[in-house]
Amino acid sequence: MVKRHFLLFIILCLAALLVGCATYTERARPIIAAWSSGDLNKATQEVLKRAYRGVGSKDELVWLLEAGAALRAQGDFTNSQRYFD
């Protein structure tokens, strides 16, 4: 439970920092909705899709960090670390 709240806090902070970037904000809406409803699996799947699609884009780093945080919240520390590296 604490992990979910912490991860939601991270996502919301990143979203707040990137308010001027409509593309990130728009793409993060389904992820934030999934987190808010407690659907950790759906949120992680959405983040991973964005991370793969974002390779080479200006938002690549943000999506990689989001993916690492989502996997860590699920307890998948090995794969999480890959996204943080």
mmCIF file of C-alpha atoms in Angstrom:
data_model
loop_
_atom_site.group_PDB
_atom_site.id
_atom_site.type_symbol
_atom_site.label_atom_id
_atom_site.label_comp_id
_atom_site.label_asym_id
_atom_site.label_seq_id
_atom_site.Cartn_x
_atom_site.Cartn_y
_atom_site.Cartn_z
ATOM 1 C CA MET A 1 0.000 0.000 0.000
ATOM 2 C CA VAL A 2 2.790 2.406 0.910
ATOM 3 C CA LYS A 3 4.580 1.545 -2.349
ATOM 4 C CA ARG A 4 1.504 2.446 -4.370
ATOM 5 C CA HIS A 5 1.126 5.787 -2.653
ATOM 6 C CA PHE A 6 4.826 6.526 -3.048
ATOM 7 C CA LEU A 7 4.747 5.656 -6.737
ATOM 8 C CA LEU A 8 1.609 7.702 -7.290
ATOM 9 C CA PHE A 9 3.369 10.597 -5.586
ATOM 10 C CA ILE A 10 6.349 10.210 -7.954
ATOM 11 C CA ILE A 11 4.097 10.090 -11.006
ATOM 12 C CA LEU A 12 2.166 13.142 -9.892
ATOM 13 C CA CYS A 13 5.395 15.043 -9.201
ATOM 14 C CA LEU A 14 6.735 14.199 -12.636
ATOM 15 C CA ALA A 15 3.447 15.222 -14.181
ATOM 16 C CA ALA A 16 3.550 18.512 -12.283
ATOM 17 C CA LEU A 17 7.088 19.185 -13.473
ATOM 18 C CA LEU A 18 6.077 18.519 -17.036
ATOM 19 C CA VAL A 19 2.815 20.456 -17.073
ATOM 20 C CA GLY A 20 4.031 22.425 -20.075
ATOM 21 C CA CYS A 21 4.525 19.234 -22.034
ATOM 22 C CA ALA A 22 1.066 18.286 -23.249
ATOM 23 C CA THR A 23 2.257 15.087 -24.883
ATOM 24 C CA TYR A 24 3.516 13.605 -21.617
ATOM 25 C CA THR A 25 0.536 14.830 -19.638
ATOM 26 C CA GLU A 26 -1.949 13.415 -22.121
ATOM 27 C CA ARG A 27 -0.165 10.086 -22.349
ATOM 28 C CA ALA A 28 0.125 9.764 -18.575
ATOM 29 C CA ARG A 29 -3.622 10.144 -17.925
ATOM 30 C CA PRO A 30 -4.510 6.446 -18.311
ATOM 31 C CA ILE A 31 -1.554 5.519 -16.128
ATOM 32 C CA ILE A 32 -2.544 7.921 -13.374
ATOM 33 C CA ALA A 33 -6.144 6.693 -13.614
ATOM 34 C CA ALA A 34 -4.988 3.082 -13.241
ATOM 35 C CA TRP A 35 -2.843 3.984 -10.210
ATOM 36 C CA SER A 36 -5.705 5.919 -8.657
ATOM 37 C CA SER A 37 -8.078 2.984 -9.059
ATOM 38 C CA GLY A 38 -5.498 0.601 -7.570
ATOM 39 C CA ASP A 39 -4.902 -1.338 -10.799
ATOM 40 C CA LEU A 40 -1.130 -1.689 -10.499
ATOM 41 C CA ASN A 41 -0.882 -4.266 -13.297
ATOM 42 C CA LYS A 42 -2.673 -2.065 -15.824
ATOM 43 C CA ALA A 43 -0.611 0.969 -14.834
ATOM 44 C CA THR A 44 2.608 -0.998 -15.269
ATOM 45 C CA GLN A 45 1.531 -2.357 -18.657
ATOM 46 C CA GLU A 46 0.682 1.156 -19.860
ATOM 47 C CA VAL A 47 3.984 2.554 -18.621
ATOM 48 C CA LEU A 48 5.945 -0.239 -20.301
ATOM 49 C CA LYS A 49 4.140 0.402 -23.604
ATOM 50 C CA ARG A 50 5.030 4.082 -23.366
ATOM 51 C CA ALA A 51 8.634 3.272 -22.466
ATOM 52 C CA TYR A 52 9.072 1.084 -25.554
ATOM 53 C CA ARG A 53 7.349 3.597 -27.828
ATOM 54 C CA GLY A 54 9.296 6.490 -26.332
ATOM 55 C CA VAL A 55 12.753 5.219 -27.265
ATOM 56 C CA GLY A 56 14.533 8.002 -29.108
ATOM 57 C CA SER A 57 11.924 10.625 -28.217
ATOM 58 C CA LYS A 58 12.373 13.656 -26.006
ATOM 59 C CA ASP A 59 10.318 11.880 -23.315
ATOM 60 C CA GLU A 60 12.405 8.694 -23.343
ATOM 61 C CA LEU A 61 14.038 9.297 -19.952
ATOM 62 C CA VAL A 62 10.735 10.083 -18.252
ATOM 63 C CA TRP A 63 9.110 6.880 -19.524
ATOM 64 C CA LEU A 64 12.124 4.774 -18.555
ATOM 65 C CA LEU A 65 12.010 6.202 -15.024
ATOM 66 C CA GLU A 66 8.251 5.616 -14.867
ATOM 67 C CA ALA A 67 8.738 2.007 -15.994
ATOM 68 C CA GLY A 68 11.420 1.418 -13.376
ATOM 69 C CA ALA A 69 9.228 2.886 -10.649
ATOM 70 C CA ALA A 70 6.183 0.856 -11.720
ATOM 71 C CA LEU A 71 8.117 -2.403 -11.762
ATOM 72 C CA ARG A 72 9.670 -1.617 -8.400
ATOM 73 C CA ALA A 73 6.204 -1.000 -6.925
ATOM 74 C CA GLN A 74 5.205 -4.484 -8.104
ATOM 75 C CA GLY A 75 8.247 -5.965 -6.390
ATOM 76 C CA ASP A 76 10.073 -6.775 -9.645
ATOM 77 C CA PHE A 77 13.386 -5.319 -8.513
ATOM 78 C CA THR A 78 15.527 -7.053 -11.145
ATOM 79 C CA ASN A 79 13.634 -5.648 -14.127
ATOM 80 C CA SER A 80 13.129 -2.349 -12.350
ATOM 81 C CA GLN A 81 16.867 -1.888 -12.025
ATOM 82 C CA ARG A 82 17.287 -2.373 -15.787
ATOM 83 C CA TYR A 83 15.123 0.670 -16.452
ATOM 84 C CA PHE A 84 16.945 2.770 -13.873
ATOM 85 C CA ASP A 85 20.339 1.862 -15.355
#
